[in-house]
Short mmCIF file of C-alpha atoms in Angstrom, two decimals:
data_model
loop_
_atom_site.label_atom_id
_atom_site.label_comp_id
_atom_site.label_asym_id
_atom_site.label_seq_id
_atom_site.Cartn_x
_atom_site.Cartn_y
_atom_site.Cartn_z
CA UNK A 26 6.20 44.72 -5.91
CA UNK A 27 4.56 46.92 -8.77
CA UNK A 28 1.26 48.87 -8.07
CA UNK A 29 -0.47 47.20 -10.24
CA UNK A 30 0.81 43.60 -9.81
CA UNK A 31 -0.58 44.21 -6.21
CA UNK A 32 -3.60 45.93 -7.75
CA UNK A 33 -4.70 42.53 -10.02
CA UNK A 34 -3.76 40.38 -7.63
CA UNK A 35 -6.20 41.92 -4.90
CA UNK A 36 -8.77 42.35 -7.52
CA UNK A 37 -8.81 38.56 -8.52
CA UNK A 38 -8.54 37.25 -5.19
CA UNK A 39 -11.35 39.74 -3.98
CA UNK A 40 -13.85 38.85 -6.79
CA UNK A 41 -12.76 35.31 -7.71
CA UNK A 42 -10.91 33.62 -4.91
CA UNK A 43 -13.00 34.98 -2.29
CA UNK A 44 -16.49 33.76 -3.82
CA UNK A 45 -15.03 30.25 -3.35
CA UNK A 46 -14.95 30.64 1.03
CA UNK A 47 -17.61 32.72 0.99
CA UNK A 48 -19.87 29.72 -0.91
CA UNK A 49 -18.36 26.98 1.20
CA UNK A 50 -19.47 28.64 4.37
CA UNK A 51 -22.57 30.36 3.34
CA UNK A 52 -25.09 28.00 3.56
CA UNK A 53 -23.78 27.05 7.49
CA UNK A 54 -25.80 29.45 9.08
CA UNK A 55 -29.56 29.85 7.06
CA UNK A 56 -28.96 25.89 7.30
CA UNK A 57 -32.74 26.32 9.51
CA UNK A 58 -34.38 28.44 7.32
CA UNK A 59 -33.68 27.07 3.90
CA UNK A 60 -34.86 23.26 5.23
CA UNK A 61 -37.97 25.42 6.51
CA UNK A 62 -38.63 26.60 3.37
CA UNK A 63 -37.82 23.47 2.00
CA UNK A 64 -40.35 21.55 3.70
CA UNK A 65 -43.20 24.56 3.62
CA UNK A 66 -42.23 23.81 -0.06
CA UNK A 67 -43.18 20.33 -0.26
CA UNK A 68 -46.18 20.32 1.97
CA UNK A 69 -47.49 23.15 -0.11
CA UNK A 70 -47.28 21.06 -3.16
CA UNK A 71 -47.68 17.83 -1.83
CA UNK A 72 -49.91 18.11 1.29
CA UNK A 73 -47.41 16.74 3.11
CA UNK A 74 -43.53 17.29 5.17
CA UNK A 75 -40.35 15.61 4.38
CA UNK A 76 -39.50 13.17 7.03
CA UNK A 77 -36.06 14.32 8.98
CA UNK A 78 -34.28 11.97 6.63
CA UNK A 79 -35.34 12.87 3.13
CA UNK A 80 -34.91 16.52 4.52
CA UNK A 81 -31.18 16.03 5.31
CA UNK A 82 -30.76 14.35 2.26
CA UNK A 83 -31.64 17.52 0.68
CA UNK A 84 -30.51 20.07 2.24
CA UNK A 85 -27.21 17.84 2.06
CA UNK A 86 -27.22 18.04 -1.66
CA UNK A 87 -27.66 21.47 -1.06
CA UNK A 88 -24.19 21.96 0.51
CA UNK A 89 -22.23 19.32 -1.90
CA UNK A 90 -23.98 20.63 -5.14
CA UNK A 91 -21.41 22.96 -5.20
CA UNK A 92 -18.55 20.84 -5.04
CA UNK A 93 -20.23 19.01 -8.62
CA UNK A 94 -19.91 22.43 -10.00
CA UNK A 95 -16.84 22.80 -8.89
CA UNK A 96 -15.94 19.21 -10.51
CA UNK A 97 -17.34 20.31 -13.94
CA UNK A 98 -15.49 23.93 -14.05
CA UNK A 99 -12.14 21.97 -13.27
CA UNK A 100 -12.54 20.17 -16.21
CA UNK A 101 -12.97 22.90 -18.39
CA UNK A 102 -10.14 25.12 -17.23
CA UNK A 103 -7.80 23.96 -19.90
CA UNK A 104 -9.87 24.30 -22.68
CA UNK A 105 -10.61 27.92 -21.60
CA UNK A 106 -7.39 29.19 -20.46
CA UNK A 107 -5.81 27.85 -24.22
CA UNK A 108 -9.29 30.10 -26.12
CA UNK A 109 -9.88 32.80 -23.75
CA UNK A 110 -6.32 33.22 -22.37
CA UNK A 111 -5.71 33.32 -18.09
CA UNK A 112 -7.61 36.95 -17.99
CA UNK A 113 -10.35 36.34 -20.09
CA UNK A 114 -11.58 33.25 -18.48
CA UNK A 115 -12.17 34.91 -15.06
CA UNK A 116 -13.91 37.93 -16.77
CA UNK A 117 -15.91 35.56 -18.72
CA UNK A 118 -16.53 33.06 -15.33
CA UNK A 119 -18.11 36.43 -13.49
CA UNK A 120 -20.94 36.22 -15.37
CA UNK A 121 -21.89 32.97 -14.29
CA UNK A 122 -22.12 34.23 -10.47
CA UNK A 123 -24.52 37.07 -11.80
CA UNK A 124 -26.74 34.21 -12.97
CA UNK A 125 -26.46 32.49 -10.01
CA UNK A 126 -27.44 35.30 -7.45
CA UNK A 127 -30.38 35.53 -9.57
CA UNK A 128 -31.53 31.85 -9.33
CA UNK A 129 -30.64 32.17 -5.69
CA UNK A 130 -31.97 35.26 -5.17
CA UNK A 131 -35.81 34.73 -6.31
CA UNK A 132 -35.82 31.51 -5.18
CA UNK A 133 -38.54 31.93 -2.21
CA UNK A 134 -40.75 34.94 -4.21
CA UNK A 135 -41.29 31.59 -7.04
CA UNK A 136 -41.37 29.15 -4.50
CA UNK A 137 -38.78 26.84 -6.18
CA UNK A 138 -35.78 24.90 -3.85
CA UNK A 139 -34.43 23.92 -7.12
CA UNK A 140 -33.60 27.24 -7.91
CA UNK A 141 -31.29 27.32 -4.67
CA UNK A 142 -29.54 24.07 -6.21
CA UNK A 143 -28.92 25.32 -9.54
CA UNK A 144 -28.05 28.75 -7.84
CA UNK A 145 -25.27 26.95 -6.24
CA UNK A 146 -24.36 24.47 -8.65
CA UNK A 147 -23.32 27.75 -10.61
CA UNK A 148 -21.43 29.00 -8.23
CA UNK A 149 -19.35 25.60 -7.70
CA UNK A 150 -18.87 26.21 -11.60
CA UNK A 151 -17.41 29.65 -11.41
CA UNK A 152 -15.34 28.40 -8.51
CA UNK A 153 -13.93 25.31 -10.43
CA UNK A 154 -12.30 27.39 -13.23
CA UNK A 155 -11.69 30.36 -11.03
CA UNK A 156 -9.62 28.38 -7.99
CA UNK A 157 -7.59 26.94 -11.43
CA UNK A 158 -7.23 30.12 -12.72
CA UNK A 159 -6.57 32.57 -10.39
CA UNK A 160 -3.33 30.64 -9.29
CA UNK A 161 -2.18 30.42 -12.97
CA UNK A 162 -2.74 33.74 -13.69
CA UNK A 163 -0.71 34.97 -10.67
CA UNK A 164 1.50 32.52 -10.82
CA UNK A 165 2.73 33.30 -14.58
CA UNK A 166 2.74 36.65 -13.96
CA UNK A 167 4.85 37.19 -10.90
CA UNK A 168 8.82 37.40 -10.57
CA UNK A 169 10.07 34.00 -9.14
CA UNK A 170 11.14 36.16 -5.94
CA UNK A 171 7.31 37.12 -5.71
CA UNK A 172 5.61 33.85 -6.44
CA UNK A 173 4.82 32.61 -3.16
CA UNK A 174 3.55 35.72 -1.45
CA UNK A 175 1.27 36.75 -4.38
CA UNK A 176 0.25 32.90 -4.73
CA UNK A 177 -0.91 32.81 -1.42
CA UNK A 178 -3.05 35.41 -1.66
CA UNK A 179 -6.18 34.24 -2.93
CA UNK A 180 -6.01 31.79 -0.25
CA UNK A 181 -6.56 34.81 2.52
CA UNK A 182 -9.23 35.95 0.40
CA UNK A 183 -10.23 32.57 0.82
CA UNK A 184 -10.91 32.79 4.70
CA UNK A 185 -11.80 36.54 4.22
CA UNK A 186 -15.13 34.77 2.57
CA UNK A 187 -15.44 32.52 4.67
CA UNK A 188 -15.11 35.63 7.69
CA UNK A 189 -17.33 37.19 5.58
CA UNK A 190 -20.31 34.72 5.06
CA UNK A 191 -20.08 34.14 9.16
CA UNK A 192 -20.29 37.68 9.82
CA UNK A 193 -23.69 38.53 7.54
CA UNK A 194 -25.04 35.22 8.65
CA UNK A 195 -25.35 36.77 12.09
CA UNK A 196 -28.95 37.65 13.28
CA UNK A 197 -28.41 41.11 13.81
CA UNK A 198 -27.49 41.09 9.92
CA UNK A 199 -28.66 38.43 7.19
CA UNK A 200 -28.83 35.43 9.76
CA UNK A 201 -32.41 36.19 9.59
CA UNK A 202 -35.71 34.01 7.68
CA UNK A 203 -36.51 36.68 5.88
CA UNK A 204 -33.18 37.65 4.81
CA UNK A 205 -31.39 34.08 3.56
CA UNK A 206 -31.95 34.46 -0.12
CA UNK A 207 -30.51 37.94 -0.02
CA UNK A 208 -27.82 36.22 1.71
CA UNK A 209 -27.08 33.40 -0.80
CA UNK A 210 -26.83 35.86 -3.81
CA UNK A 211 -24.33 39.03 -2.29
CA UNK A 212 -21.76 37.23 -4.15
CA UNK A 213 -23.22 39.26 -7.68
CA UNK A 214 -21.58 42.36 -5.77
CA UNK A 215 -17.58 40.93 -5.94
CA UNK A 216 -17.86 39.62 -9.53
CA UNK A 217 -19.53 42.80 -10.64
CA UNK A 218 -16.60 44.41 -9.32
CA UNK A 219 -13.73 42.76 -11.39
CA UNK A 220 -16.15 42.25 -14.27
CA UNK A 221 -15.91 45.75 -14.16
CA UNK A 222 -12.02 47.00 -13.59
CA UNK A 223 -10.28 43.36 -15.23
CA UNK A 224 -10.19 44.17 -18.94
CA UNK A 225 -7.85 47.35 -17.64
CA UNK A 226 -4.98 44.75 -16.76
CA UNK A 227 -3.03 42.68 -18.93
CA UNK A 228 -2.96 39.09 -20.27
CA UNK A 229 -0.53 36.97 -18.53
CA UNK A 230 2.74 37.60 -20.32
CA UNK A 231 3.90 33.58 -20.53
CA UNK A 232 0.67 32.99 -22.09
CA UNK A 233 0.90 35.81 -25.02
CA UNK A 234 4.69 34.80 -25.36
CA UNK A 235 5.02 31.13 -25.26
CA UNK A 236 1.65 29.94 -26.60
CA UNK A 237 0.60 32.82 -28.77
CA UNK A 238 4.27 33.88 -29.77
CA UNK A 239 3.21 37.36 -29.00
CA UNK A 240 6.65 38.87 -28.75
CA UNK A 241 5.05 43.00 -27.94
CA UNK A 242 2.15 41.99 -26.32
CA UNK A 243 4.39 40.14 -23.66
CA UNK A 244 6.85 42.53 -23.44
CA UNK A 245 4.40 45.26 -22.70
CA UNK A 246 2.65 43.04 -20.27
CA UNK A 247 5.74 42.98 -18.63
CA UNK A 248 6.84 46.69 -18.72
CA UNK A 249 3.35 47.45 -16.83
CA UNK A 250 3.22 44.56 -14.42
CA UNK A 251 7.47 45.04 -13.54
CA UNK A 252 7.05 48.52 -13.85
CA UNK A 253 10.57 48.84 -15.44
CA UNK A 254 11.88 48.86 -18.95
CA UNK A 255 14.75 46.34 -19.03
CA UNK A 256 12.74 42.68 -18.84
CA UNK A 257 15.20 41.43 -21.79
CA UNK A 258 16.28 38.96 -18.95
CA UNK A 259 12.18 37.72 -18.30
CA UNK A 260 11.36 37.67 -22.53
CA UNK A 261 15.33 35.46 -22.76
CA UNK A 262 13.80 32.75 -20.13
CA UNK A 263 10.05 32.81 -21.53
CA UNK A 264 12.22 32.25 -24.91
CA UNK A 265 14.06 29.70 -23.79
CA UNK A 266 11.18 27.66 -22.43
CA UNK A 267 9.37 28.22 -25.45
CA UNK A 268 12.07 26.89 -27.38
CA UNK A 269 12.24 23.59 -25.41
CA UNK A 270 8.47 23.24 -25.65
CA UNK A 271 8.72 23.91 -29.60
CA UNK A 272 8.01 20.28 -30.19
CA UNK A 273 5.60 19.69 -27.85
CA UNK A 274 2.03 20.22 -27.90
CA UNK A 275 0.02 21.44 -24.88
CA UNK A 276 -0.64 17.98 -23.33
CA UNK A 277 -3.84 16.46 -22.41
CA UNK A 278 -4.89 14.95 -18.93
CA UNK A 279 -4.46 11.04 -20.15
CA UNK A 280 -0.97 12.27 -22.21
CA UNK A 281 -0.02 13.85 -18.75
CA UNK A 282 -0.99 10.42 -16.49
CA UNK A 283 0.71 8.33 -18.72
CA UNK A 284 4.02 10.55 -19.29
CA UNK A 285 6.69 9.13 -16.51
CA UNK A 286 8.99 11.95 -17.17
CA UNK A 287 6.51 14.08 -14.88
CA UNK A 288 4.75 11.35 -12.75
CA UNK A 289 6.58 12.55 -9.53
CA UNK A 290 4.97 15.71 -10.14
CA UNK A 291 1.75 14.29 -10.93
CA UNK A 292 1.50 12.31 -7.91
CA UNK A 293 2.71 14.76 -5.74
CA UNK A 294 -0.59 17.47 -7.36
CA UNK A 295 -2.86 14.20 -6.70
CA UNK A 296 -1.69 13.79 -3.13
CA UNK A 297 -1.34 17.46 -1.63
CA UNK A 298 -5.00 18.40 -3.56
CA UNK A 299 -6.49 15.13 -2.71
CA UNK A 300 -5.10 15.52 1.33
CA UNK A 301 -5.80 19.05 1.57
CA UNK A 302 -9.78 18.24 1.23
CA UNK A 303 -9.69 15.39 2.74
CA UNK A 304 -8.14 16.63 6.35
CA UNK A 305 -11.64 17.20 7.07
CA UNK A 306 -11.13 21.15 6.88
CA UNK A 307 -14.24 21.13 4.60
CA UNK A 308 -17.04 19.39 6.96
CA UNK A 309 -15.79 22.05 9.44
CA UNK A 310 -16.34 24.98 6.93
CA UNK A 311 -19.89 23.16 5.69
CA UNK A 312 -21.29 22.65 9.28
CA UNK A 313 -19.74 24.88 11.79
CA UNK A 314 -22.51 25.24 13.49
CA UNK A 315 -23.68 21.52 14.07
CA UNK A 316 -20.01 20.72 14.95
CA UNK A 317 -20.57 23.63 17.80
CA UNK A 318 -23.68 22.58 18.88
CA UNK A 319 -22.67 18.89 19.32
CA UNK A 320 -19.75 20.33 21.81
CA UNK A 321 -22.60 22.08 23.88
CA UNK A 322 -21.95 25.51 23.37
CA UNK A 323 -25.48 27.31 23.60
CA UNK A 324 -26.92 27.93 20.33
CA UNK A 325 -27.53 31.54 21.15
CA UNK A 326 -23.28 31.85 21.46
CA UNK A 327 -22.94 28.86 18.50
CA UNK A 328 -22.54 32.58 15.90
CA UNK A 329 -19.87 34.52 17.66
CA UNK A 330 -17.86 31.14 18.63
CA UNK A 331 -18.21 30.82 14.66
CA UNK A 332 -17.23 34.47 13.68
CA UNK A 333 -14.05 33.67 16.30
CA UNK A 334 -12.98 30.36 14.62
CA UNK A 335 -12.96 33.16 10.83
CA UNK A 336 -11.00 35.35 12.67
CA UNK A 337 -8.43 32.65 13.57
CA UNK A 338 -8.07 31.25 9.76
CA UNK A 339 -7.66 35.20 8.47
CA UNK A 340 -4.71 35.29 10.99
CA UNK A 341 -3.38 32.41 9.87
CA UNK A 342 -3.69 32.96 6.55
CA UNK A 343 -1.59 36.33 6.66
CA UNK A 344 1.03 34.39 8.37
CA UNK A 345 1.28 32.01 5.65
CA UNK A 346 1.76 34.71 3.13
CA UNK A 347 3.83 36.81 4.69
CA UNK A 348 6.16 34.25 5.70
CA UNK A 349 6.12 31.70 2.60
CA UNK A 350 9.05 33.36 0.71
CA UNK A 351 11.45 32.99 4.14
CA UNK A 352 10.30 29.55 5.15
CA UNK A 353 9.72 28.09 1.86
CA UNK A 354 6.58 26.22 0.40
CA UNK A 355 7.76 22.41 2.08
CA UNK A 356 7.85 23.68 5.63
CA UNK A 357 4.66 25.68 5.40
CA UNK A 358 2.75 22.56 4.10
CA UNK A 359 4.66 20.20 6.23
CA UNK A 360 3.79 22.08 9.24
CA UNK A 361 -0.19 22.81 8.16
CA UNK A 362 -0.68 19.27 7.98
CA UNK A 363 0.59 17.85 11.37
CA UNK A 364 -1.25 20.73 12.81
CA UNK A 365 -4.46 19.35 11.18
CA UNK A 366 -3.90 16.33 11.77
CA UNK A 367 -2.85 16.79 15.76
CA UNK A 368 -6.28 18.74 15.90
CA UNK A 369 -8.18 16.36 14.71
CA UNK A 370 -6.79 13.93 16.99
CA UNK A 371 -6.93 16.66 19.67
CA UNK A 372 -11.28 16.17 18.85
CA UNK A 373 -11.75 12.97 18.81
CA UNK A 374 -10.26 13.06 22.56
CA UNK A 375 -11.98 15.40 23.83
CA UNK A 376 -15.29 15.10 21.64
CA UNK A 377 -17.36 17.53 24.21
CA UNK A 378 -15.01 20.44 24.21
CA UNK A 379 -14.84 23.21 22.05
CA UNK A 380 -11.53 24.32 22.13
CA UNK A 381 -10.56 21.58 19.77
CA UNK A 382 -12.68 22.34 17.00
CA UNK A 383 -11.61 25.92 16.62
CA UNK A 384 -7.87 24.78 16.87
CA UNK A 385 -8.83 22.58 14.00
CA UNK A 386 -9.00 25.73 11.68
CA UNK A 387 -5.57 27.14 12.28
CA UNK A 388 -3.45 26.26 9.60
CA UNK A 389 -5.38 27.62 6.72
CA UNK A 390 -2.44 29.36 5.39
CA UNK A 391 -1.73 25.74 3.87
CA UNK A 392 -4.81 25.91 2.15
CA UNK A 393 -3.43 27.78 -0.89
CA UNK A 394 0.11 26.12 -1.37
CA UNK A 395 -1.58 23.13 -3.29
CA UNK A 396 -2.41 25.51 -6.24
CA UNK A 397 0.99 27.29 -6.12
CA UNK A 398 2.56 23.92 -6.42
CA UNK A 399 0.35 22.71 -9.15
CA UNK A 400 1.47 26.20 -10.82
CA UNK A 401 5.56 25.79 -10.15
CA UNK A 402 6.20 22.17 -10.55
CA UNK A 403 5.20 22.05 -14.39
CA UNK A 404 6.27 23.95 -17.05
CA UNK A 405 3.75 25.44 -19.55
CA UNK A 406 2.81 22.86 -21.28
CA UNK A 407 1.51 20.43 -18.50
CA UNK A 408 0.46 23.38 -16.56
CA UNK A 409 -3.09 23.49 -17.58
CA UNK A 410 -4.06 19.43 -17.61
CA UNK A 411 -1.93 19.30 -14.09
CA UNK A 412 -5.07 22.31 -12.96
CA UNK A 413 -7.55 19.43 -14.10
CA UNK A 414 -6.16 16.69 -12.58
CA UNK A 415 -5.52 18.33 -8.96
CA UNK A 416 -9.03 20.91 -9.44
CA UNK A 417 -10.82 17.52 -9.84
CA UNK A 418 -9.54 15.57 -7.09
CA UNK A 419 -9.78 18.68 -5.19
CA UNK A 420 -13.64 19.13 -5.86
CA UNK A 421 -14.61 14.97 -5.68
CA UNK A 422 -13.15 14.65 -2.44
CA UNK A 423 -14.84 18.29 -1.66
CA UNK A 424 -17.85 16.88 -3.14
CA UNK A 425 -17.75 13.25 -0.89
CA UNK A 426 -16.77 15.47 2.60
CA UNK A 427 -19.77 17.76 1.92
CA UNK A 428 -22.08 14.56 1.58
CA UNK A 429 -20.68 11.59 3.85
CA UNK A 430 -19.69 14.25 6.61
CA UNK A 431 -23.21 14.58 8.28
CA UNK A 432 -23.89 10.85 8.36
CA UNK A 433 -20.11 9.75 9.22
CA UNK A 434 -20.37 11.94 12.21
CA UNK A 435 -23.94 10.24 13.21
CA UNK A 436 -22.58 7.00 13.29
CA UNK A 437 -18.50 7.07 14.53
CA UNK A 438 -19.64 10.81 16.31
CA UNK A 439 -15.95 12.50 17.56
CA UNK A 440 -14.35 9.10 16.65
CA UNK A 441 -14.52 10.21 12.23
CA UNK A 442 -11.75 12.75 13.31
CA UNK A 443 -9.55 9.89 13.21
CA UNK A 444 -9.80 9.41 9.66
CA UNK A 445 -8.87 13.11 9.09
CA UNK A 446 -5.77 12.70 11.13
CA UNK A 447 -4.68 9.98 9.42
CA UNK A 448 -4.97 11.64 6.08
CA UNK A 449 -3.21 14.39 6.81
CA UNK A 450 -0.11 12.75 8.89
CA UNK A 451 0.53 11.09 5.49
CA UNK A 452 0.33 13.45 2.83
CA UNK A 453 2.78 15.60 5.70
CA UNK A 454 4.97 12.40 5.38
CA UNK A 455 4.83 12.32 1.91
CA UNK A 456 5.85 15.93 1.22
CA UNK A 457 8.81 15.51 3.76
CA UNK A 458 10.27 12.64 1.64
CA UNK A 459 9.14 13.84 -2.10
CA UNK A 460 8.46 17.21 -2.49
CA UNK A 461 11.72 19.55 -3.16
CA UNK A 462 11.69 23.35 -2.13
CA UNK A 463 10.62 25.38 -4.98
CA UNK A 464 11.46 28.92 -3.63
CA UNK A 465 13.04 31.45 -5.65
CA UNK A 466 13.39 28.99 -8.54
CA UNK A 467 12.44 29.36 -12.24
CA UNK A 468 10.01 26.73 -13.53
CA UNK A 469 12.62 25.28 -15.66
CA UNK A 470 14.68 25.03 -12.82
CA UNK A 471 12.04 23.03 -10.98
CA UNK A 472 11.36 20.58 -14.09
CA UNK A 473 15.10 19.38 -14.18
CA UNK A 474 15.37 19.29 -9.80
CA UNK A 475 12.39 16.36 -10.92
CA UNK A 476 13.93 14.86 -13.59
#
């Protein structure tokens, strides 16, 4: 582990990956305050309030905005990773989260709520390419015997945003009225930051080798990221997949649904993306707080029980990356989702107790093996339309969680836990009768365990 593999892999995760849980979980706390100044908003230019209804509506839209984004930047991933190559995109995407702290940011001096929607229909944007890209990146660029540990580390960056967006959204910091557009837009800060220090890393070395045949550049990508001279071994395996991929163009998302010499690995993207949003992880990140409050934990406590249930998924997070490589990517995800789904069974038993609900976060460190997969179980030239096929499924069920959530749990209360344990009891069965171990294996080793 090379300084500065470490050193990119930090600084992507810090101002990419970490945007994407600190946007989920940002708008959980100012929830009161931005449907006040919603409905100041319309009676000022109406003369009248929204009813409680049209209100939650909004403010629901609000929250699943960003998943829409998200939807829109998944689709574009492979058309930007091919023009802009792995690196560029992201330093490209950090722009967009400067415009969107600024929509988000003046939003109350202009007195505009669409502003706040826009705001965070950007930021679901920059997360859509960068929870594609970041993976890809880090995934093309690390040694097989590294893949796992630096794969999962966007996804404690992950829960380090969402820690992050609990902790300023207490009222001794930004949990205040006056503070929640402040609040919205720190996210300008991280992206600054690797705007900043990215263009001193390389490109990813696959990407200058096998799909711009850029013998040097990838071989001095290499030398700095391996931090030795000899990668004749790395170039000879680049080489050879290159050579196998000669007569094959970089496939689209129909050529890659309809090609059966990959449609285990297809499914198996749809399924683990498709389960990991659906286990209901989501509407616990999106509304904390009226989960909480529903259990009957005082409101005055319903912040520090949240700040504890962050603490719990950074934990859990560093045990999933620290322990990936010896385990293996199958048990970790295996084990995430009967967790999930036992807690969520665990709720809808006990629907007035706590305890439940904060076990319900524990297995983050699952959270980030979907995107590792998506990145090992295809070889260069699916790689990019297999990011578009799970990133979408990933952000429409997002998307649908973030909407449905607040009126499933109205009508069914506790009892719409059941759904979520169902979910994820299958996609665990699925895995343990599909899925092969990829540890330690070379992505052409992986394609032909499929075939």
């Amino acid at each position: 582990l090379t300084l500065p593999l470490l050193s990119v892999t930090l600084l992507v995760s810090f101002g990419s990956s970490m945007l994407y849980g600190y946007n989920l979980a940002v708008v959980n706390s100012p929830a009161v305050h931005i449907k006040a100044f919603y409905n100041a908003t319309w009676s000022r230019r109406h003369g009248h309030g929204l009813a409680p209804g049209p209100l939650t509506l909004l403010y629901s839209l609000t929250v699943s905005v960003f998943a829409l984004g998200g939807l829109v930047g998944s689709l574009l991933v492979a058309v930007l990773v091919e023009r802009y190559g792995r690196k560029g995109t992201l330093s490209r995407s950090a722009l967009l989260v400067l415009l969107a702290g600024g929509f988000m940011g003046f939003s109350r001096e202009l007195g505009s709520p669409e502003m706040v929607i826009i705001g965070r229909s950007i930021t679901g944007l920059h997360s859509g390419i960068c929870l594609s890209v970041v993976p890809l990146y880090l995934g093309e660029i690390a040694p097989k015997n590294l893949r796992g540990f630096l794969g999962l580390m966007p996804s404690i960056f992950i829960c380090l945003g969402v820690f992050f967006a609990q902790i300023l959204g207490l009222p001794e910091l930004l949990g205040q009225d006056r503070f929640w557009p402040l609040f919205l837009s720190v996210v300008v800060i991280p992206a600054s930051l690797q705007l900043l220090l990215l263009h001193g890393f390389p490109e990813s070395p696959r990407y200058l080798l096998i799909e711009r045949n850029d013998v040097s550049g990838a071989t001095e990508a290499l030398h700095r990221f391996l931090g030795t001279p000899d990668v004749q071994d790395v170039i000879k395996e680049m080489k050879e997949e290159q050579r196998s991929l000669s007569s094959v163009e970089m496939v689209s998302v129909w050529q890659l649904l309809r090609d059966r010499s990959v449609r285990w690995q297809t499914l198996s993207v749809v399924v683990v993306n498709a389960g990991m949003q659906l286990s209901g992880i989501d509407a616990i990140w999106f509304y904390t707080n009226t989960i909480f409050e529903n259990t009957g934990i005082p409101v005055s406590q319903i912040p520090y029980t949240t700040v504890g249930t962050g603490i719990i998924e950074v934990v859990s997070g560093l045990i999933g990356c620290f322990t990936i490589e010896k385990l293996g990517r199958r048990p970790l995800i295996i084990t995430g989702f009967c967790a999930m789904g036992i807690c969520s069974a665990g709720i809808t038993g006990c629907p007035r107790q706590p305890v439940p609900h904060t076990l319900d976060l524990s297995p983050p460190s699952t959270a980030g093996v979907p995107f590792l997969m998506t990145a090992e179980l295809f070889t260069q030239s699916h790689r990019p339309a297999a990011y578009i096929v799970g990133g979408s499924l990933n952000w429409l069920c997002n998307f649908t969680i973030g909407f449905v959530f607040p009126f499933l749990q109205l009508s069914a209360g506790a009892f719409c836990y059941l759904v979520f344990c169902g979910v994820c009891l299958l996609v665990a069965l699925y895995v343990y009768l599909i899925v092969p171990e990829t540890k330690n294996k070379t992505f052409m080793e992986i394609s032909h365990i499929f075939a």
